[in-house]
């Protein structure tokens, strides 16, 4: 009996499998590949945006940030070619064409300046179809003399010699978000930040979240270390935050301590779990996500994490380990695709079985992780039709939310006009 995904469908590689395989094996640029001479890769956030942004054509346009700069990508069987006369590129696997892709043009707003003179591309980054922003000071785990940085994380090198910075103001963020909204129609802005030993998270993030809500009307997400006082999540929700995510990365406590010494010392796995449970039950966020990295834990431990998250009502965000330049794990091999297929198929099954709202955010396609709804592609073909009614409900919710977000954006625009 065939228990894996069908790899070739209608002459094309299954797009969900292709996304996962690109994460694990990377992509080479063929000698006939022309990207228009524009810089396309960026070293931002925890580093998963280090690759080339692509949109796999057909089947809803899956977005993927394909590793191209890391050493393992130079041995990839995948090569990018093109463009053709219609502007599309194509990917070959061992010389055989397997997919047609679009390389999104570099956003024009990256080169605009905020009113304080910062290039907007150093304030925020498009990762798929949403705007991602690392906000605030450098994570305490990266500060000397401790060597507490998470072993996979590139935040410290991103801000020292990469494309990110730590001196963004709330105004820089709002102006960048408005420019991204105007140019690309983004609906969601996601802010993340590292550890702050003074615990002044609300003071630091409150004004920028408030300003984003009032002036842009965009949906907002926030990713921070667990707050020491759980009651403070009510204040975060009151700022209009729609999505909260907590990244514990590894589920096995021994691996958690090895991979994330700073998270272990400053918070501990138990506080991540307590915060996730609290956020699901209490403050009324639209969604709570728990984030882990597949390929650092065993597949069994990743699946146990998915069971726990979906069991408490949180959506699993599962990244694929990428050995990034400048990190402790730069020379480790990436995970094998086949070992991860069951993990991502499990994530989809558990989300659907628990009725979690996956894929409902309008126009939010994340390129740096497998979106839970994309993991459907990793089911055996005989199982793909399951939960049809639930998928129809998610599609209807997405449509309704799209209208709601457009209304919010219009009201925010009127507010900006009225205040001159
Ligand atoms: S908590 Fe870990 S992953 Fe997050 S910014 Fe700090 S070092 Fe990086």
Tab-separated table of C-alpha atoms in Angstrom, residues 219 286-287 356-364 373 390-391 393-402 405:
chain	number	residue	atom	x	y	z
A	219	UNK	CA	-3.794	42.159	11.251
A	286	UNK	CA	-7.595	34.769	17.224
A	287	UNK	CA	-4.856	32.125	17.113
A	356	UNK	CA	-8.040	24.391	14.347
A	357	UNK	CA	-8.424	27.397	12.033
A	358	UNK	CA	-5.557	26.852	9.599
A	359	UNK	CA	-5.247	28.774	6.355
A	360	UNK	CA	-8.005	31.237	7.261
A	361	UNK	CA	-5.951	34.450	7.354
A	362	UNK	CA	-6.601	36.313	4.089
A	363	UNK	CA	-3.615	36.595	1.746
A	364	UNK	CA	-1.152	35.208	4.295
A	373	UNK	CA	-2.660	23.836	5.310
A	390	UNK	CA	-13.846	21.687	7.119
A	391	UNK	CA	-11.694	23.037	4.302
A	393	UNK	CA	-15.514	26.264	6.117
A	394	UNK	CA	-11.953	27.574	6.309
A	395	UNK	CA	-12.267	28.999	2.790
A	396	UNK	CA	-15.505	30.784	3.758
A	397	UNK	CA	-13.854	32.183	6.904
A	398	UNK	CA	-10.931	33.402	4.815
A	399	UNK	CA	-13.302	35.280	2.493
A	400	UNK	CA	-15.159	36.880	5.403
A	401	UNK	CA	-11.891	37.869	7.093
A	402	UNK	CA	-10.659	39.379	3.834
A	405	UNK	CA	-9.456	43.398	6.909
